[in-house]
Amino acid sequence: MTDSAGQGRGSGLRLLLTHALLILVCLVILLPLLWVLRVSLLPPSLSYSTDLSAPLSLVNFESLFSGRFPRSYLNSLVVATGSVLLALPFAAATGYAFARFTTGGAVARFSVLATQMLPPVVIALPIFQMFQTLDLSNTLTGLILAYAALNLPFLTWILMGFFKGIPVDLEWAAMTDGATAWGAFWRVVLPVSLPGLAAAGVLGFILAWNEFLFALILSGPNTATIPVALAALQTSNGIQIGDVAAGVVLAVLPLMIASRFIQRFIVEGLTLGSVK
Amino acid sequence: MASIELRGVSKRYPNGLYGVRDIDLKIRDGEFVIFLGPSGCGKSTTLRLIAGLESVTSGDLLIGDQSMVGVPPRDRDVAVVFQSYALYPHMTVAANMAFGLKMRKMPRREIATRVDRAADLLGLSHLLTRKPAALSGGQRQRVALGRAIVREPKVFLFDEPLSNLDAQLRAEMRLELVKLHRRLGRTIIHVTHDQIEAMTMGDRICIMREGRLIQSGPPLEVYANPVDTFVARFLSSPPMNLLPAHLEVDGDGLTVKLGEAIRLAVPERHVPAYRAVAGRPVTFGLRPEDIHEQPPAPTQQGFEVQVVALEALGAETNLVAQPTASGALPEITARLGRQARARTGETVTLYPDLLSMHLFDPETGAVIPRPPLDAPR
Ligand SMILES: Nc1ncnc2c1ncn2[C@@H]1O[C@H](COP(=O)(O)OP(=O)(O)OP(=O)(O)O)[C@@H](O)[C@H]1O
Ligand SMILES: [Mg+2]
């Protein structure tokens, strides 16, 4: 009905209203980001100025790069990537088992989900204690382990859904064609699920990239990740808003790239064409 | 040797439902068997059990006289065309067909030869480098068929492999499969809903219903001697006419009484078999092609009907008609020749050929046995 209505009279007004609403929503979402972008490009003295003609400068970025920020950036990259690479194989295996077999029953499935419902603080303290004893606090390895653990249930859940969507006939075909159960997984299920794995990986990356609480407790000056480094810019001299804005802009960059990927992977349904 | 034997095979799913139940079936090496039955009767389940994709709940399954319990699908040397095709989406058509051969470590040259030959046979040669997503439904189905054919396994399991093809292609592929069977002599189980495939392709038809195997035999024999009303109606289109009737003694002979007024004499050769049920209500069955506009024999009695509808199919005409005699009789269908003279609305006389009659128990639907007519050849 709405399709044909698009051709009719009065549709112009409707189109206008729709777009006005969309633009409004976009502005609500975009304005803060645009403001941050602008502040990052203004000299600190003009940070709060409303003068739209103020001259732009890269001084904030320069000051950021002269400090510890590049180090933190690298830390974040290493930790986010490392934790995803570590968690993904386990999540894939568990997700596949959950999707195809009755392994663990509803209890196992729920407990995986339940870990996501706990407030992070609840596990933060025990983890801190544990990592202290194991000499893992203040190390990137520790952070990678912690984030892998955080990511595991989340990725498992996502991948379970993805594997469920792959018709079991595909594996059966591979098995009658001479593959073992493992071979069917490796040669058919895995290649078919690559987009899903990539999408899950990107989501896990974002999760780790933005994480603050654990990073704060578990990292030291040399192992701080971006969120911690940005928070540290609130010094006793007040918030260095220019530096923070520049840091946020840099922090958002990989997420923007990631979101492009994720769109492509999720939209691209690779199983298309395998079954009727 | 690849005979297949099912001994009391049942498959019970975790939800408590049975996919198949107590199937006893012996398929000879090299036999071409058709599975026929309504949707959900367990045809695909049976194939999955034979292929080893699902485990048998009870009973025993043998391939080539060896029990298959615990034998994984890859060691059964069985090729399956799945009802859903199940093509590998990340592989080209050629790679799809080659996969099974590669898994069996066949030399590349041999693989290429076989894939080319199958592609040629199925009219897929120009599509070899495409991925399944870029194929039409019928093309996908032929790839699925090709993937099975190239393997030349001991046993082929075809799950409605021609369902998505147009009429002409279907006729061609039907012929190709029959030729393939003749050339390779492998055991084939072929599931179909198609009348012509069922009657013409196989050595034997197995008719299933609600998870059970209810009749199996050569197509024409099953057609001529259905074991119950279900088979009688299922195996032909239009289905067999079934009418409530009463079997009465008439001197030395027997009479079928339809409604209040129609009386048809049972042919002498059927009288001995039917005498036991004389005086009882029965279900009278007669195929549409056994009802004629002209009496098949001069003494043959007919009955009056009013023509409800005519379906002229070119080579033949299906006539749907309501018997005019009182007694709440259902409509009947007659299959007449091209030159059927009846017109819609008219009242005409039709002549049943009672030599081909069947009687069924009205309660259970089971046939009341009589000696078979010689199967027409
Ligand atoms: N995994 C399953 N769990 C529970 N029940 C199942 C499962 N698979 C099949 N069934 C049931 O088993 C019965 C037989 O299914 P099957 O797929 O063998 O039917 P079919 O004869 O192939 O039908 P169709 O002609 O529609 O393909 C159906 O009633 C179906 O609902
Ligand atoms: Mg089926």
XYZ file of C-alpha atoms and ligand atoms in Angstrom:
685
model
C 0.000 0.000 0.000
C 2.701 2.441 0.946
C 4.508 1.611 -2.272
C 1.678 2.733 -4.481
C 0.948 5.660 -2.198
C 4.396 6.951 -3.071
C 3.065 7.721 -6.526
C -0.099 9.433 -5.387
C -0.987 12.972 -4.442
C 0.120 14.294 -1.094
C 3.178 12.087 -1.267
C 5.352 15.151 -1.753
C 4.394 16.503 1.627
C 4.931 13.134 3.208
C 8.346 12.839 1.622
C 9.228 16.287 2.922
C 8.114 15.457 6.453
C 9.996 12.187 6.411
C 13.142 13.859 5.305
C 12.796 16.716 7.780
C 12.502 14.138 10.538
C 15.463 12.172 9.231
C 17.590 15.284 9.009
C 16.659 16.207 12.555
C 17.654 12.796 13.854
C 20.896 12.939 11.905
C 21.709 16.299 13.408
C 21.036 15.054 16.922
C 23.488 12.257 16.314
C 26.031 14.162 14.263
C 26.223 17.542 15.969
C 28.232 16.404 18.983
C 30.626 14.600 16.683
C 30.964 17.626 14.455
C 31.551 19.762 17.502
C 34.305 17.428 18.673
C 35.847 17.497 15.217
C 35.824 21.291 15.236
C 37.287 21.561 18.736
C 40.053 19.160 17.759
C 41.009 21.499 14.951
C 40.969 24.716 17.012
C 43.865 25.986 19.086
C 43.192 25.307 22.805
C 42.600 28.970 23.539
C 39.603 28.970 21.174
C 38.188 25.610 22.273
C 34.961 27.065 23.562
C 34.662 29.871 21.044
C 31.522 30.025 18.956
C 33.305 31.927 16.193
C 32.796 29.827 13.096
C 35.530 31.721 11.234
C 38.232 30.830 13.762
C 41.401 29.613 12.044
C 41.938 25.841 12.131
C 45.160 24.326 13.348
C 46.665 20.920 14.066
C 48.258 22.037 17.286
C 46.114 19.669 19.387
C 47.219 16.695 17.363
C 50.826 17.792 17.655
C 50.608 18.076 21.385
C 48.854 14.708 21.555
C 51.545 13.016 19.513
C 54.328 14.431 21.594
C 52.937 12.695 24.658
C 52.015 9.106 25.471
C 49.062 8.982 23.138
C 50.744 7.173 20.215
C 51.788 4.503 22.647
C 48.227 4.134 23.914
C 46.951 3.990 20.378
C 49.283 1.124 19.631
C 48.293 -0.564 22.883
C 44.636 -0.353 21.945
C 45.284 -1.793 18.497
C 47.313 -4.661 19.912
C 44.887 -5.431 22.703
C 41.719 -5.211 20.611
C 43.138 -7.232 17.719
C 44.854 -9.743 19.978
C 41.814 -10.381 22.101
C 39.599 -10.926 19.064
C 42.073 -13.287 17.410
C 42.355 -15.218 20.639
C 38.619 -15.405 21.319
C 37.358 -16.047 17.802
C 38.447 -19.683 17.339
C 37.007 -20.674 20.708
C 33.833 -18.722 20.086
C 33.484 -20.350 16.661
C 33.932 -23.828 18.088
C 31.481 -23.241 20.932
C 28.980 -21.437 18.728
C 29.095 -24.253 16.197
C 28.606 -26.889 18.876
C 25.669 -24.941 20.275
C 24.156 -24.476 16.838
C 24.451 -28.061 15.608
C 24.314 -30.273 18.634
C 22.451 -30.384 21.895
C 25.782 -29.964 23.716
C 25.286 -28.532 27.183
C 21.582 -28.051 26.724
C 19.727 -24.861 27.512
C 21.717 -24.383 30.697
C 25.022 -23.928 28.901
C 23.447 -21.565 26.425
C 21.886 -19.489 29.127
C 25.002 -19.287 31.238
C 26.873 -17.969 28.229
C 24.277 -15.271 27.888
C 24.096 -14.688 31.622
C 27.732 -13.610 31.813
C 26.751 -10.716 29.593
C 24.089 -9.635 32.014
C 26.433 -9.257 34.978
C 27.550 -5.700 35.655
C 31.245 -5.652 34.684
C 32.228 -4.299 38.096
C 31.264 -7.595 39.635
C 34.022 -9.402 37.815
C 36.438 -6.487 37.707
C 37.619 -6.878 41.291
C 38.221 -10.634 41.221
C 40.047 -10.282 37.935
C 42.206 -7.558 39.403
C 43.094 -9.799 42.322
C 43.830 -12.720 40.077
C 45.967 -10.740 37.684
C 47.924 -9.295 40.596
C 48.799 -12.750 41.810
C 49.643 -13.916 38.324
C 51.739 -10.851 37.608
C 49.515 -10.010 34.683
C 48.371 -6.558 35.665
C 50.120 -3.767 33.845
C 50.805 -6.066 30.917
C 49.258 -6.103 27.452
C 49.007 -9.887 27.715
C 46.807 -9.442 30.747
C 44.539 -7.047 28.902
C 44.359 -9.322 25.896
C 43.363 -12.223 28.124
C 40.775 -10.154 29.942
C 39.216 -8.864 26.744
C 39.263 -12.284 25.143
C 37.323 -13.525 28.144
C 34.904 -10.618 27.873
C 34.460 -11.155 24.163
C 34.062 -14.915 24.262
C 30.406 -15.167 25.335
C 29.399 -12.310 23.104
C 31.109 -13.751 20.046
C 29.848 -17.240 20.844
C 26.304 -15.971 20.885
C 26.629 -14.096 17.623
C 28.320 -16.985 15.852
C 25.819 -19.494 17.154
C 23.128 -17.535 15.380
C 25.210 -17.408 12.267
C 25.955 -21.146 12.194
C 22.298 -21.927 12.812
C 21.543 -20.056 9.626
C 23.751 -22.365 7.585
C 21.677 -25.270 6.289
C 22.797 -28.563 7.739
C 22.293 -30.080 4.290
C 25.535 -28.388 3.279
C 27.506 -30.366 5.822
C 25.617 -33.505 4.932
C 26.503 -33.021 1.307
C 30.154 -32.661 2.234
C 29.985 -35.735 4.426
C 28.455 -37.922 1.742
C 31.023 -36.486 -0.636
C 33.699 -38.035 1.526
C 34.532 -35.438 4.142
C 34.796 -36.171 7.850
C 32.686 -34.084 10.228
C 35.768 -31.960 10.822
C 36.450 -31.751 7.092
C 32.895 -30.620 6.449
C 33.354 -27.888 9.042
C 36.736 -26.826 7.739
C 36.051 -26.967 4.004
C 32.424 -25.945 3.854
C 31.057 -24.396 7.033
C 34.043 -22.196 7.744
C 34.451 -20.700 4.265
C 30.723 -20.121 4.125
C 30.808 -18.406 7.509
C 33.749 -16.134 6.770
C 31.527 -13.059 6.499
C 29.948 -13.934 9.823
C 33.315 -14.494 11.456
C 34.557 -11.190 10.091
C 31.482 -9.345 11.290
C 31.763 -10.916 14.731
C 35.463 -10.096 14.797
C 34.813 -6.461 14.021
C 32.151 -6.252 16.713
C 34.527 -7.816 19.217
C 37.227 -5.380 18.155
C 34.926 -2.436 18.807
C 33.939 -3.849 22.168
C 37.575 -4.111 23.247
C 38.544 -0.816 21.679
C 35.964 1.116 23.677
C 36.300 -0.765 26.950
C 37.241 1.490 29.857
C 36.675 -0.128 33.236
C 38.989 -3.107 32.897
C 41.585 -1.073 31.088
C 41.581 1.379 33.972
C 42.119 -1.285 36.623
C 44.472 -3.549 34.751
C 46.762 -1.166 32.881
C 49.639 0.970 33.978
C 51.158 4.082 32.382
C 52.865 2.072 29.640
C 49.960 -0.211 28.907
C 47.123 2.324 28.960
C 44.630 2.044 26.130
C 42.978 4.986 24.392
C 39.967 5.355 26.710
C 42.296 5.412 29.707
C 44.718 7.791 28.028
C 41.903 10.164 27.166
C 40.604 10.067 30.691
C 44.089 10.858 31.902
C 43.940 14.141 30.055
C 41.732 15.421 32.833
C 44.665 16.700 34.816
C 44.744 18.814 37.928
C 44.980 21.770 35.574
C 41.518 20.990 34.261
C 40.367 19.137 31.201
C 42.542 19.682 28.139
C 39.548 19.772 25.927
C 41.489 20.318 22.717
C 43.640 17.254 23.272
C 40.650 15.181 24.291
C 38.797 16.171 21.131
C 41.786 15.308 18.970
C 42.111 11.968 20.781
C 38.433 11.191 20.271
C 38.699 11.953 16.579
C 41.622 9.585 16.241
C 39.864 6.952 18.336
C 36.789 7.053 16.154
C 38.729 6.553 12.925
C 39.188 2.775 13.097
C 35.581 2.380 14.171
C 34.438 4.159 11.047
C 36.546 1.881 8.923
C 35.270 -1.121 10.852
C 31.658 -0.146 10.387
C 32.145 -0.082 6.635
C 33.449 -3.640 6.766
C 30.749 -4.865 9.008
C 28.065 -3.539 6.721
C 29.556 -5.314 3.782
C 29.928 -8.593 5.623
C 26.535 -8.620 7.213
C 24.694 -7.576 4.097
C 26.480 -10.108 1.954
C 24.598 -13.328 2.603
C 27.060 -15.867 1.351
C 24.860 -18.910 1.746
C 22.678 -17.441 -0.959
C 22.336 -19.897 -3.803
C 23.292 -22.998 -1.909
C 19.763 -24.156 -1.309
C 16.569 -23.436 -3.147
C 27.626 -55.397 -4.503
C 25.303 -52.774 -3.218
C 22.026 -54.267 -2.272
C 20.257 -52.296 0.421
C 18.265 -53.886 3.156
C 16.179 -52.246 5.832
C 15.085 -54.516 8.641
C 12.414 -53.030 10.861
C 14.011 -49.605 10.595
C 12.504 -46.802 12.650
C 13.658 -43.239 13.140
C 12.363 -41.374 16.141
C 13.239 -37.700 16.423
C 14.064 -36.059 19.757
C 10.632 -34.415 19.752
C 9.076 -37.882 19.959
C 7.764 -37.965 16.385
C 8.636 -40.784 14.060
C 10.201 -39.926 10.728
C 9.817 -43.514 9.555
C 8.459 -46.577 11.287
C 9.180 -50.284 10.951
C 10.366 -50.203 7.391
C 11.187 -53.589 5.909
C 12.608 -53.336 2.440
C 15.137 -55.221 0.381
C 16.556 -53.540 -2.673
C 18.567 -55.660 -5.066
C 21.969 -54.638 -6.368
C 21.424 -52.453 -9.402
C 17.724 -51.991 -8.840
C 16.025 -48.681 -9.656
C 13.506 -47.996 -6.921
C 10.997 -45.170 -6.766
C 9.818 -43.738 -3.440
C 6.415 -42.190 -3.647
C 4.210 -40.709 -0.983
C 2.570 -37.548 0.265
C 4.593 -34.747 1.811
C 5.977 -35.620 5.223
C 5.644 -39.388 4.846
C 9.329 -40.043 5.505
C 10.900 -40.359 2.068
C 13.753 -37.952 2.738
C 14.208 -39.404 6.196
C 14.679 -42.870 4.694
C 17.307 -41.515 2.315
C 19.101 -39.783 5.179
C 19.161 -43.017 7.139
C 20.566 -44.949 4.197
C 23.178 -42.263 3.608
C 24.106 -42.355 7.282
C 23.343 -38.692 7.879
C 20.964 -39.557 10.669
C 21.182 -42.565 12.921
C 18.663 -45.371 12.902
C 16.708 -45.470 16.181
C 15.889 -49.150 15.949
C 16.219 -51.878 13.392
C 19.113 -52.704 11.131
C 20.290 -51.239 7.867
C 22.543 -53.125 5.498
C 24.320 -52.040 2.364
C 25.939 -54.823 0.390
C 25.091 -57.287 3.173
C 27.059 -55.301 5.725
C 25.431 -53.658 8.690
C 25.808 -49.902 8.435
C 25.400 -49.172 12.121
C 28.182 -46.805 13.067
C 29.507 -46.498 9.530
C 29.956 -42.797 8.678
C 28.483 -41.405 5.437
C 31.866 -41.090 3.748
C 32.473 -44.823 4.009
C 29.120 -45.839 2.552
C 29.934 -44.826 -1.009
C 26.542 -43.250 -1.482
C 25.814 -40.083 -3.451
C 22.843 -37.933 -2.540
C 20.984 -35.298 -4.500
C 19.423 -33.288 -1.718
C 15.912 -31.985 -1.975
C 17.369 -28.570 -1.134
C 20.307 -29.103 -3.567
C 22.813 -28.113 -0.822
C 25.357 -26.725 -3.268
C 28.549 -25.334 -1.783
C 27.970 -21.587 -2.185
C 31.641 -20.609 -2.099
C 32.638 -22.954 -4.909
C 32.086 -22.736 -8.635
C 29.890 -25.224 -10.434
C 32.966 -27.164 -11.497
C 34.389 -27.191 -7.974
C 31.043 -28.284 -6.603
C 31.044 -31.293 -8.882
C 34.710 -32.036 -8.291
C 34.547 -31.843 -4.506
C 33.614 -35.458 -3.878
C 36.261 -36.715 -6.287
C 38.883 -34.502 -4.711
C 38.001 -35.815 -1.279
C 38.608 -39.289 -2.652
C 41.992 -38.238 -3.983
C 41.231 -38.903 -7.612
C 43.875 -37.673 -10.092
C 43.161 -34.216 -11.517
C 42.926 -35.361 -15.110
C 40.320 -37.940 -14.268
C 38.353 -35.375 -12.247
C 38.352 -32.927 -15.137
C 37.197 -35.604 -17.567
C 34.344 -36.698 -15.380
C 33.194 -33.175 -14.570
C 33.212 -32.262 -18.242
C 31.284 -35.347 -19.175
C 28.627 -34.759 -16.521
C 28.381 -31.063 -17.390
C 27.879 -32.004 -20.992
C 25.210 -34.534 -20.133
C 23.327 -32.030 -17.992
C 23.759 -29.026 -20.258
C 25.928 -27.166 -17.754
C 29.119 -26.783 -19.767
C 28.760 -23.037 -20.175
C 28.157 -22.524 -16.445
C 31.179 -24.302 -14.995
C 32.863 -21.164 -13.668
C 29.761 -19.670 -12.071
C 28.897 -19.749 -8.409
C 25.554 -21.228 -7.336
C 24.130 -17.815 -6.440
C 24.319 -16.886 -10.115
C 22.257 -19.864 -11.296
C 18.553 -20.407 -11.799
C 16.707 -22.979 -9.717
C 16.715 -25.547 -12.478
C 20.402 -25.010 -13.157
C 21.198 -25.456 -9.474
C 19.247 -28.658 -9.436
C 21.221 -29.989 -12.373
C 24.484 -29.073 -10.632
C 23.300 -31.060 -7.629
C 22.580 -33.958 -9.944
C 25.984 -33.571 -11.590
C 27.741 -33.598 -8.244
C 26.214 -36.998 -7.548
C 26.697 -38.421 -11.026
C 30.434 -37.741 -11.304
C 31.110 -39.846 -8.248
C 29.710 -43.045 -9.749
C 29.100 -44.460 -6.273
C 27.612 -47.816 -5.392
C 24.295 -46.225 -4.529
C 22.530 -43.112 -5.797
C 19.942 -41.448 -3.603
C 17.919 -38.903 -5.552
C 15.540 -36.728 -3.541
C 13.179 -35.184 -6.076
C 16.050 -34.349 -8.418
C 13.871 -33.143 -11.279
C 11.231 -31.220 -9.360
C 12.383 -27.788 -10.440
C 12.866 -28.390 -14.155
C 10.507 -27.374 -16.912
C 8.466 -30.105 -18.572
C 10.770 -30.580 -21.536
C 14.003 -30.592 -19.547
C 12.401 -32.906 -17.066
C 11.544 -35.380 -19.806
C 15.116 -35.209 -21.101
C 16.655 -35.668 -17.666
C 14.287 -38.523 -16.919
C 15.655 -40.288 -19.928
C 19.251 -39.432 -19.034
C 18.835 -40.904 -15.572
C 17.374 -44.093 -16.976
C 20.280 -44.305 -19.423
C 22.748 -43.604 -16.639
C 21.236 -46.438 -14.680
C 21.519 -48.767 -17.642
C 25.122 -47.737 -18.281
C 26.427 -47.918 -14.718
C 24.038 -50.503 -13.284
C 24.150 -48.886 -9.862
C 21.451 -49.114 -7.248
C 19.229 -46.033 -7.385
C 16.553 -44.765 -5.053
C 14.591 -41.959 -6.616
C 12.050 -39.917 -4.663
C 9.392 -38.210 -6.707
C 5.937 -36.697 -6.664
C 5.700 -36.959 -10.408
C 3.260 -39.442 -11.862
C 5.255 -40.159 -14.987
C 8.575 -40.534 -13.197
C 6.950 -42.903 -10.747
C 5.363 -45.114 -13.370
C 8.078 -45.160 -15.996
C 11.539 -44.883 -14.479
C 11.897 -47.579 -11.898
C 11.859 -51.344 -11.586
C 9.809 -50.961 -8.476
C 7.676 -48.426 -6.660
C 7.622 -48.111 -2.897
C 4.638 -46.219 -1.591
C 4.972 -44.651 1.821
C 2.483 -43.064 4.113
C 2.930 -41.580 7.584
C 6.362 -43.099 7.989
C 5.389 -46.575 6.898
C 6.015 -48.492 3.727
C 2.598 -49.652 2.611
C 3.177 -51.234 -0.771
C 6.058 -52.036 -3.034
C 6.200 -53.738 -6.376
C 6.653 -53.176 -10.108
C 4.800 -49.987 -11.146
C 2.150 -51.636 -13.273
C 1.500 -54.318 -10.717
C 1.009 -51.778 -7.966
C -1.179 -49.790 -10.305
C -3.316 -52.801 -11.096
C -3.438 -54.178 -7.566
C -3.376 -51.443 -4.939
C -3.401 -52.781 -1.390
C -5.724 -50.103 -0.085
C -7.763 -47.054 -0.986
C -4.842 -44.746 -0.257
C -2.597 -46.366 -2.838
C -5.542 -46.643 -5.207
C -6.100 -42.909 -5.123
C -2.476 -41.806 -4.813
C -0.962 -43.587 -7.764
C -2.963 -42.031 -10.536
C -4.304 -38.741 -11.627
C -7.229 -38.407 -11.766
C -7.431 -40.810 -8.829
C -9.488 -43.991 -8.676
C -13.213 -43.515 -8.167
C -14.316 -44.829 -4.798
C -18.020 -45.322 -4.172
C -19.897 -46.688 -1.175
C -21.561 -49.902 -2.288
C -23.232 -53.052 -1.158
C -22.317 -56.503 -2.393
C -25.380 -58.685 -2.898
C -25.877 -62.335 -3.782
C -27.694 -62.790 -7.045
C -28.269 -66.447 -7.767
C -24.890 -67.938 -8.580
C -23.338 -64.557 -9.047
C -22.784 -61.328 -7.167
C -24.052 -57.805 -7.745
C -22.547 -54.525 -6.739
C -25.305 -52.178 -5.674
C -24.454 -48.483 -5.874
C -26.902 -46.189 -4.167
C -30.509 -47.327 -4.371
C -30.807 -48.220 -8.000
C -27.566 -48.993 -9.801
C -26.845 -52.689 -9.982
C -23.737 -54.000 -11.693
C -23.014 -57.695 -12.093
C -19.618 -58.829 -10.803
C -17.727 -60.658 -13.586
C -17.712 -64.394 -13.151
C -13.963 -64.662 -12.633
C -14.105 -62.369 -9.578
C -17.073 -64.070 -7.964
C -15.144 -66.746 -6.028
C -12.850 -64.186 -4.458
C -15.621 -61.834 -3.467
C -18.176 -64.379 -2.279
C -16.812 -64.181 1.257
C -17.841 -60.551 1.653
C -21.256 -60.931 0.010
C -24.024 -59.192 1.903
C -21.689 -56.576 3.341
C -21.117 -52.921 2.678
C -17.949 -52.359 0.636
C -16.095 -49.564 -1.097
C -16.265 -50.028 -4.831
C -13.230 -48.776 -6.765
C -12.838 -48.231 -10.466
C -10.196 -46.232 -12.310
C -11.346 -43.387 -14.559
C -9.985 -45.147 -17.642
C -12.196 -48.148 -16.924
C -15.354 -46.129 -17.474
C -16.472 -45.775 -21.085
C -19.049 -44.062 -23.238
C -19.633 -47.277 -25.179
C -20.245 -50.641 -23.546
C -16.963 -52.633 -23.580
C -19.053 -55.803 -24.013
C -22.574 -55.978 -25.440
C -24.007 -57.295 -22.187
C -22.395 -54.658 -20.040
C -24.798 -52.614 -17.951
C -24.365 -48.871 -17.695
C -25.742 -46.123 -15.491
C -26.906 -42.593 -16.051
C -24.924 -39.581 -14.988
C -25.207 -35.857 -15.380
C -22.008 -34.259 -16.706
C -20.650 -31.700 -14.242
C -17.419 -30.730 -15.943
C -15.251 -31.664 -18.898
C -11.489 -31.298 -18.980
C -10.289 -31.651 -22.534
C -6.568 -32.381 -22.358
C -6.037 -32.912 -26.050
C -5.208 -36.588 -26.126
C -7.979 -37.415 -23.721
C -10.949 -35.909 -21.951
C -11.649 -36.153 -18.251
C -15.329 -36.134 -17.504
C -16.616 -35.354 -14.026
C -20.171 -36.497 -13.538
C -22.844 -37.000 -10.923
C -24.733 -40.304 -11.010
C -28.411 -39.478 -11.308
C -29.591 -42.509 -9.339
C -30.855 -41.712 -5.845
C -28.736 -42.690 -2.855
C -26.226 -39.894 -2.308
C -23.445 -41.078 -4.590
C -20.308 -38.943 -4.942
C -19.186 -37.513 -8.255
C -17.167 -39.821 -10.455
C -14.452 -39.167 -12.976
C -14.167 -40.950 -16.295
C -11.249 -40.730 -18.660
C -12.593 -40.710 -22.161
C -10.949 -40.576 -25.535
C -10.356 -37.471 -27.567
C -13.740 -37.734 -29.244
C -15.827 -37.732 -26.098
C -19.312 -36.683 -27.153
C -20.770 -35.755 -23.813
C -21.339 -32.067 -23.071
C -21.531 -30.307 -19.727
C -25.029 -30.462 -18.259
C -26.128 -33.375 -20.407
C -27.277 -36.662 -19.020
C -25.424 -39.586 -20.543
C -24.939 -43.280 -19.886
C -21.508 -44.505 -18.836
C -20.359 -48.110 -18.945
C -17.973 -49.339 -16.245
C -15.649 -52.202 -17.122
C -16.104 -54.341 -14.057
C -13.266 -56.689 -14.936
C -10.955 -54.028 -13.478
C -13.073 -53.416 -10.411
C -11.678 -53.362 -6.899
C -13.430 -53.798 -3.599
C -12.134 -52.358 -0.358
C -13.111 -52.717 3.245
C -15.054 -49.536 4.007
C -13.675 -49.331 7.542
C -9.955 -50.017 7.106
C -9.609 -49.169 3.425
C -7.740 -52.436 2.867
C -8.345 -54.177 -0.430
C -10.460 -57.286 -0.545
C -8.065 -59.461 -2.505
C -8.939 -60.999 -5.811
C -6.675 -62.762 -8.331
C -4.785 -60.139 -10.329
C -5.567 -59.512 -13.940
C -2.551 -60.092 -16.108
C -0.674 -56.825 -15.979
C -1.190 -55.160 -19.351
C 2.080 -54.899 -21.186
N 14.784 -33.098 12.402
C 13.502 -33.466 12.573
N 12.922 -33.377 13.775
C 11.632 -33.743 13.958
N 10.836 -34.223 12.999
C 11.346 -34.330 11.767
C 12.705 -33.952 11.484
N 12.934 -34.161 10.172
C 11.775 -34.642 9.664
N 10.828 -34.751 10.611
C 9.464 -35.263 10.435
O 9.534 -36.540 9.841
C 8.519 -36.721 8.897
C 9.109 -37.171 7.576
O 9.859 -36.125 7.007
P 10.534 -36.256 5.589
O 11.395 -35.066 5.385
O 11.182 -37.572 5.473
O 9.274 -36.174 4.624
P 9.232 -36.358 3.036
O 8.496 -37.620 2.782
O 10.587 -36.229 2.461
O 8.312 -35.129 2.610
P 8.451 -34.163 1.335
O 7.780 -34.863 0.201
O 7.667 -32.961 1.766
O 9.885 -33.890 1.127
C 7.787 -35.390 8.787
O 6.575 -35.517 9.484
C 8.690 -34.408 9.454
O 7.945 -33.424 10.117
Mg 11.537 -34.857 1.312
